[in-house]
């Protein structure tokens, strides 16, 4: 079931959206205050806001039907805007203790999930039953 | 850093996002979002390696920025991670949610360590 044209178009959308999301992340992380301590508050804020945004977009398209540019908005923009690697590598990039690195990772996940729950609630209009397989198919994962 | 470095990092982020998206094509079952775990593991290993390479002056700060903040940043993601947890939890898949969270934390931190250790050992 190879559909090269469709897949190439999806990749182009993801490339554009990912570049835009990455550009915004770089601009924000250079303008937001880092704070004095080892916790990268700028990245925590970016990840929570991005998780809220993606959940809103996924719930919105679940309720209102497919969105042709979703690969650019979801996996592209919000995927490129948020980042996991900088949080996971904190112990080596910022020289934190293993304990603090784990706390920052788990804390960011909890805050991002809270943001995603809020985003889902905002986007789920009208309230629509969740179709888990459709979400994973839409996000291509 | 020059404008070209920022432009390369932004393009790298887009390319990283494409690799992450393409990983999803390998998942035919669509019942457990392991491609996101795989993308976060690969991105964390890459960033760990880049940090070690920067510490040992194997790469310039500009290349570390392009590969780390750009490619690894775009390859890894936090938004799909959060949405995956919400979706599986809403479906009351308690064990799948717990497995997903545990695998992401353990494999993500482990990959960052492995990437750093591998390059540090070579240098």
Short mmCIF file of C-alpha atoms in Angstrom, two decimals:
data_model
loop_
_atom_site.label_atom_id
_atom_site.label_comp_id
_atom_site.label_asym_id
_atom_site.label_seq_id
_atom_site.Cartn_x
_atom_site.Cartn_y
_atom_site.Cartn_z
CA UNK A 1 0.00 0.00 0.00
CA UNK A 2 2.83 2.37 -0.80
CA UNK A 3 1.56 5.85 -1.57
CA UNK A 4 4.74 7.80 -2.34
CA UNK A 5 3.03 11.02 -3.38
CA UNK A 6 0.95 11.22 -0.24
CA UNK A 7 3.89 10.37 1.97
CA UNK A 8 6.17 12.89 0.26
CA UNK A 9 3.52 15.57 0.76
CA UNK A 10 3.15 14.62 4.43
CA UNK A 11 6.92 14.83 4.89
CA UNK A 12 7.00 18.26 3.25
CA UNK A 13 4.30 19.46 5.65
CA UNK A 14 6.19 18.01 8.64
CA UNK A 15 9.44 19.63 7.45
CA UNK A 16 7.85 23.09 7.22
CA UNK A 17 5.96 22.76 10.51
CA UNK A 18 8.98 21.31 12.31
CA UNK A 19 11.19 24.17 11.12
CA UNK A 20 8.63 26.75 12.27
CA UNK A 21 8.23 25.07 15.67
CA UNK A 22 12.01 24.81 16.09
CA UNK A 23 12.44 28.48 15.14
CA UNK A 24 9.92 29.53 17.78
CA UNK A 25 11.57 27.27 20.41
CA UNK A 26 14.99 28.80 19.67
CA UNK A 27 13.63 32.37 19.80
CA UNK A 28 11.78 31.74 23.08
CA UNK A 29 14.65 29.89 24.75
CA UNK A 30 16.95 32.82 23.95
CA UNK A 31 14.48 35.45 25.23
CA UNK A 32 12.75 33.72 28.16
CA UNK A 33 14.67 33.98 31.45
CA UNK A 34 16.49 30.75 32.31
CA UNK A 35 16.51 31.48 36.03
CA UNK A 36 19.54 31.12 38.24
CA UNK A 37 19.24 27.41 39.10
CA UNK A 38 19.89 24.29 37.02
CA UNK A 39 16.19 23.78 36.10
CA UNK A 40 15.55 24.82 32.44
CA UNK A 41 12.29 26.67 33.16
CA UNK A 42 12.14 27.99 29.60
CA UNK A 43 12.01 24.43 28.19
CA UNK A 44 9.49 23.36 30.84
CA UNK A 45 7.18 26.21 29.78
CA UNK A 46 7.68 25.42 26.08
CA UNK A 47 6.86 21.73 26.65
CA UNK A 48 3.73 22.45 28.71
CA UNK A 49 2.39 25.04 26.24
CA UNK A 50 3.21 22.79 23.26
CA UNK A 51 1.50 19.79 24.88
CA UNK A 52 -1.60 21.92 25.51
CA UNK A 53 -1.57 23.02 21.87
CA UNK A 54 -1.16 19.52 20.41
CA UNK A 55 -3.91 18.09 22.64
CA UNK A 56 -6.19 20.92 21.54
CA UNK A 57 -5.44 20.20 17.86
CA UNK A 58 -5.95 16.43 18.23
CA UNK A 59 -9.22 16.78 20.16
CA UNK A 60 -10.43 19.43 17.71
CA UNK A 61 -9.83 17.21 14.68
CA UNK A 62 -11.40 14.23 16.49
CA UNK A 63 -14.54 16.28 17.05
CA UNK A 64 -14.68 18.20 13.76
CA UNK A 65 -13.19 15.82 11.22
CA UNK A 66 -9.85 15.48 9.41
CA UNK A 67 -7.57 18.46 8.85
CA UNK A 68 -5.45 18.24 5.69
CA UNK A 69 -2.55 20.20 7.17
CA UNK A 70 -2.48 18.25 10.46
CA UNK A 71 1.03 16.81 9.76
CA UNK A 72 2.33 20.39 9.64
CA UNK A 73 0.50 21.47 12.81
CA UNK A 74 0.79 18.35 15.00
CA UNK A 75 3.92 16.26 14.41
CA UNK A 76 5.53 19.22 12.63
CA UNK A 77 4.96 22.44 14.57
CA UNK A 78 4.12 21.17 18.06
CA UNK A 79 6.50 18.21 17.70
CA UNK A 80 9.40 20.45 16.70
CA UNK A 81 8.47 23.16 19.22
CA UNK A 82 8.57 20.79 22.18
CA UNK A 83 11.62 18.71 22.98
CA UNK A 84 12.48 15.72 25.14
CA UNK A 85 16.21 15.34 24.56
CA UNK A 86 17.27 18.53 26.36
CA UNK A 87 15.32 17.42 29.44
CA UNK A 88 16.68 13.84 29.30
CA UNK A 89 20.30 14.97 28.86
CA UNK A 90 20.21 17.59 31.65
CA UNK A 91 22.61 15.62 33.86
CA UNK A 92 25.32 15.86 31.19
CA UNK A 93 24.55 19.22 29.57
CA UNK A 94 23.96 21.16 32.81
CA UNK A 95 25.90 18.98 35.23
CA UNK A 96 22.95 18.33 37.55
CA UNK A 97 22.77 15.36 39.91
CA UNK A 98 20.98 12.23 38.70
CA UNK A 99 18.29 12.82 41.33
CA UNK A 100 17.52 16.35 40.13
CA UNK A 101 17.55 15.21 36.48
CA UNK A 102 14.93 12.55 37.26
CA UNK A 103 12.83 15.06 39.24
CA UNK A 104 12.91 17.56 36.35
CA UNK A 105 11.94 14.85 33.82
CA UNK A 106 9.07 13.46 35.90
CA UNK A 107 7.91 16.96 36.91
CA UNK A 108 7.91 18.15 33.29
CA UNK A 109 5.91 15.07 32.27
CA UNK A 110 3.33 15.74 35.00
CA UNK A 111 3.01 19.40 34.02
CA UNK A 112 2.83 18.55 30.29
CA UNK A 113 0.10 15.95 30.92
CA UNK A 114 -1.86 18.55 32.93
CA UNK A 115 -1.46 20.97 30.01
CA UNK A 116 -2.59 18.29 27.54
CA UNK A 117 -5.68 17.49 29.66
CA UNK A 118 -6.62 21.18 29.59
CA UNK A 119 -5.92 21.42 25.85
CA UNK A 120 -8.04 18.33 25.16
CA UNK A 121 -10.93 19.80 27.16
CA UNK A 122 -10.71 23.07 25.20
CA UNK A 123 -10.53 21.35 21.80
CA UNK A 124 -13.15 18.64 22.39
CA UNK A 125 -16.12 20.70 21.12
CA UNK A 126 -18.62 19.18 20.70
CA UNK A 127 -17.62 16.46 23.20
CA UNK A 128 -16.74 13.39 21.12
CA UNK A 129 -15.96 9.80 22.17
CA UNK A 130 -12.24 9.09 22.04
CA UNK A 131 -11.03 6.85 19.20
CA UNK A 132 -7.57 5.85 20.34
CA UNK A 133 -6.56 4.10 17.09
CA UNK A 134 -7.63 7.17 15.09
CA UNK A 135 -5.44 9.41 17.26
CA UNK A 136 -2.39 7.19 16.77
CA UNK A 137 -3.12 7.02 13.03
CA UNK A 138 -3.54 10.81 12.80
CA UNK A 139 -0.29 11.40 14.67
CA UNK A 140 1.35 8.63 12.63
CA UNK A 141 2.73 6.67 15.54
CA UNK B 1 26.46 32.77 16.37
CA UNK B 2 25.71 33.84 12.83
CA UNK B 3 22.39 33.79 11.07
CA UNK B 4 23.50 30.76 9.06
CA UNK B 5 23.90 28.73 12.26
CA UNK B 6 20.34 29.57 13.30
CA UNK B 7 19.08 28.77 9.79
CA UNK B 8 20.86 25.39 9.88
CA UNK B 9 19.48 24.60 13.34
CA UNK B 10 15.94 25.45 12.21
CA UNK B 11 16.30 23.27 9.10
CA UNK B 12 17.80 20.52 11.29
CA UNK B 13 14.76 20.68 13.54
CA UNK B 14 12.50 20.21 10.51
CA UNK B 15 14.58 17.24 9.32
CA UNK B 16 14.52 15.72 12.81
CA UNK B 17 10.74 16.04 12.85
CA UNK B 18 10.62 14.23 9.46
CA UNK B 19 12.64 11.30 10.85
CA UNK B 20 10.31 11.13 13.87
CA UNK B 21 7.25 11.19 11.60
CA UNK B 22 8.71 8.50 9.31
CA UNK B 23 9.25 6.19 12.30
CA UNK B 24 5.46 6.07 12.59
CA UNK B 25 5.27 4.33 9.19
CA UNK B 26 6.99 1.31 10.77
CA UNK B 27 4.13 0.87 13.24
CA UNK B 28 1.32 -1.10 11.62
CA UNK B 29 -0.54 -2.17 14.75
CA UNK B 30 -1.22 1.36 16.11
CA UNK B 31 -2.06 0.09 19.57
CA UNK B 32 0.97 1.28 21.56
CA UNK B 33 2.80 4.46 20.50
CA UNK B 34 6.32 3.03 20.56
CA UNK B 35 7.50 5.24 17.64
CA UNK B 36 7.40 8.27 19.98
CA UNK B 37 9.49 6.37 22.53
CA UNK B 38 11.93 5.44 19.74
CA UNK B 39 12.19 9.06 18.53
CA UNK B 40 12.80 10.32 22.08
CA UNK B 41 15.42 7.61 22.68
CA UNK B 42 17.24 8.44 19.44
CA UNK B 43 17.07 12.18 20.10
CA UNK B 44 18.36 11.77 23.67
CA UNK B 45 21.24 9.55 22.52
CA UNK B 46 22.16 12.09 19.83
CA UNK B 47 22.08 15.01 22.27
CA UNK B 48 24.13 13.07 24.84
CA UNK B 49 26.71 12.35 22.14
CA UNK B 50 26.72 16.01 21.02
CA UNK B 51 27.22 17.24 24.60
CA UNK B 52 30.17 14.87 25.05
CA UNK B 53 31.62 15.90 21.68
CA UNK B 54 31.30 19.55 22.69
CA UNK B 55 32.98 18.91 26.07
CA UNK B 56 35.90 17.26 24.30
CA UNK B 57 36.04 19.98 21.60
CA UNK B 58 35.31 17.41 18.87
CA UNK B 59 32.65 19.74 17.46
CA UNK B 60 32.41 23.52 17.40
CA UNK B 61 29.69 25.25 19.46
CA UNK B 62 27.92 26.05 16.18
CA UNK B 63 27.73 22.38 15.15
CA UNK B 64 26.68 21.38 18.67
CA UNK B 65 23.83 23.90 18.42
CA UNK B 66 22.73 22.67 14.97
CA UNK B 67 22.87 18.96 15.91
CA UNK B 68 21.70 19.27 19.52
CA UNK B 69 19.13 22.07 19.68
CA UNK B 70 18.17 21.57 16.03
CA UNK B 71 18.20 17.91 14.94
CA UNK B 72 17.91 16.21 18.37
CA UNK B 73 15.40 18.84 19.49
CA UNK B 74 13.18 18.22 16.46
CA UNK B 75 13.61 14.44 16.53
CA UNK B 76 12.51 14.24 20.15
CA UNK B 77 9.16 15.60 21.30
CA UNK B 78 7.26 16.26 24.48
CA UNK B 79 3.83 17.08 23.05
CA UNK B 80 3.13 13.63 21.53
CA UNK B 81 4.42 12.10 24.76
CA UNK B 82 1.88 14.06 26.84
CA UNK B 83 -0.98 13.41 24.41
CA UNK B 84 -0.17 9.67 24.27
CA UNK B 85 -0.39 9.47 28.06
CA UNK B 86 -3.69 11.38 28.09
CA UNK B 87 -5.20 9.23 25.33
CA UNK B 88 -4.21 5.89 26.90
CA UNK B 89 -5.30 7.08 30.36
CA UNK B 90 -8.66 8.26 29.00
CA UNK B 91 -9.09 4.77 27.53
CA UNK B 92 -8.36 3.37 31.04
CA UNK B 93 -5.34 1.42 29.79
CA UNK B 94 -3.58 1.64 33.14
CA UNK B 95 -0.86 -0.91 32.46
CA UNK B 96 -0.09 0.44 28.98
CA UNK B 97 0.12 3.99 30.38
CA UNK B 98 2.44 2.92 33.20
CA UNK B 99 4.63 0.95 30.77
CA UNK B 100 4.79 3.92 28.41
CA UNK B 101 5.81 6.37 31.17
CA UNK B 102 8.37 3.98 32.64
CA UNK B 103 9.88 3.09 29.25
CA UNK B 104 10.12 6.76 28.24
CA UNK B 105 11.89 7.76 31.48
CA UNK B 106 14.26 4.79 31.75
CA UNK B 107 15.14 4.47 28.05
CA UNK B 108 15.32 8.25 27.54
CA UNK B 109 17.73 8.87 30.43
CA UNK B 110 19.63 5.68 29.55
CA UNK B 111 20.01 6.77 25.92
CA UNK B 112 21.35 10.20 26.92
CA UNK B 113 23.85 8.48 29.22
CA UNK B 114 24.83 5.96 26.53
CA UNK B 115 25.33 8.65 23.88
CA UNK B 116 27.48 10.71 26.25
CA UNK B 117 29.48 7.70 27.47
CA UNK B 118 30.10 6.36 23.96
CA UNK B 119 31.59 9.62 22.67
CA UNK B 120 33.47 10.30 25.93
CA UNK B 121 35.06 6.84 25.66
CA UNK B 122 36.12 7.46 22.04
CA UNK B 123 37.65 10.84 22.80
#
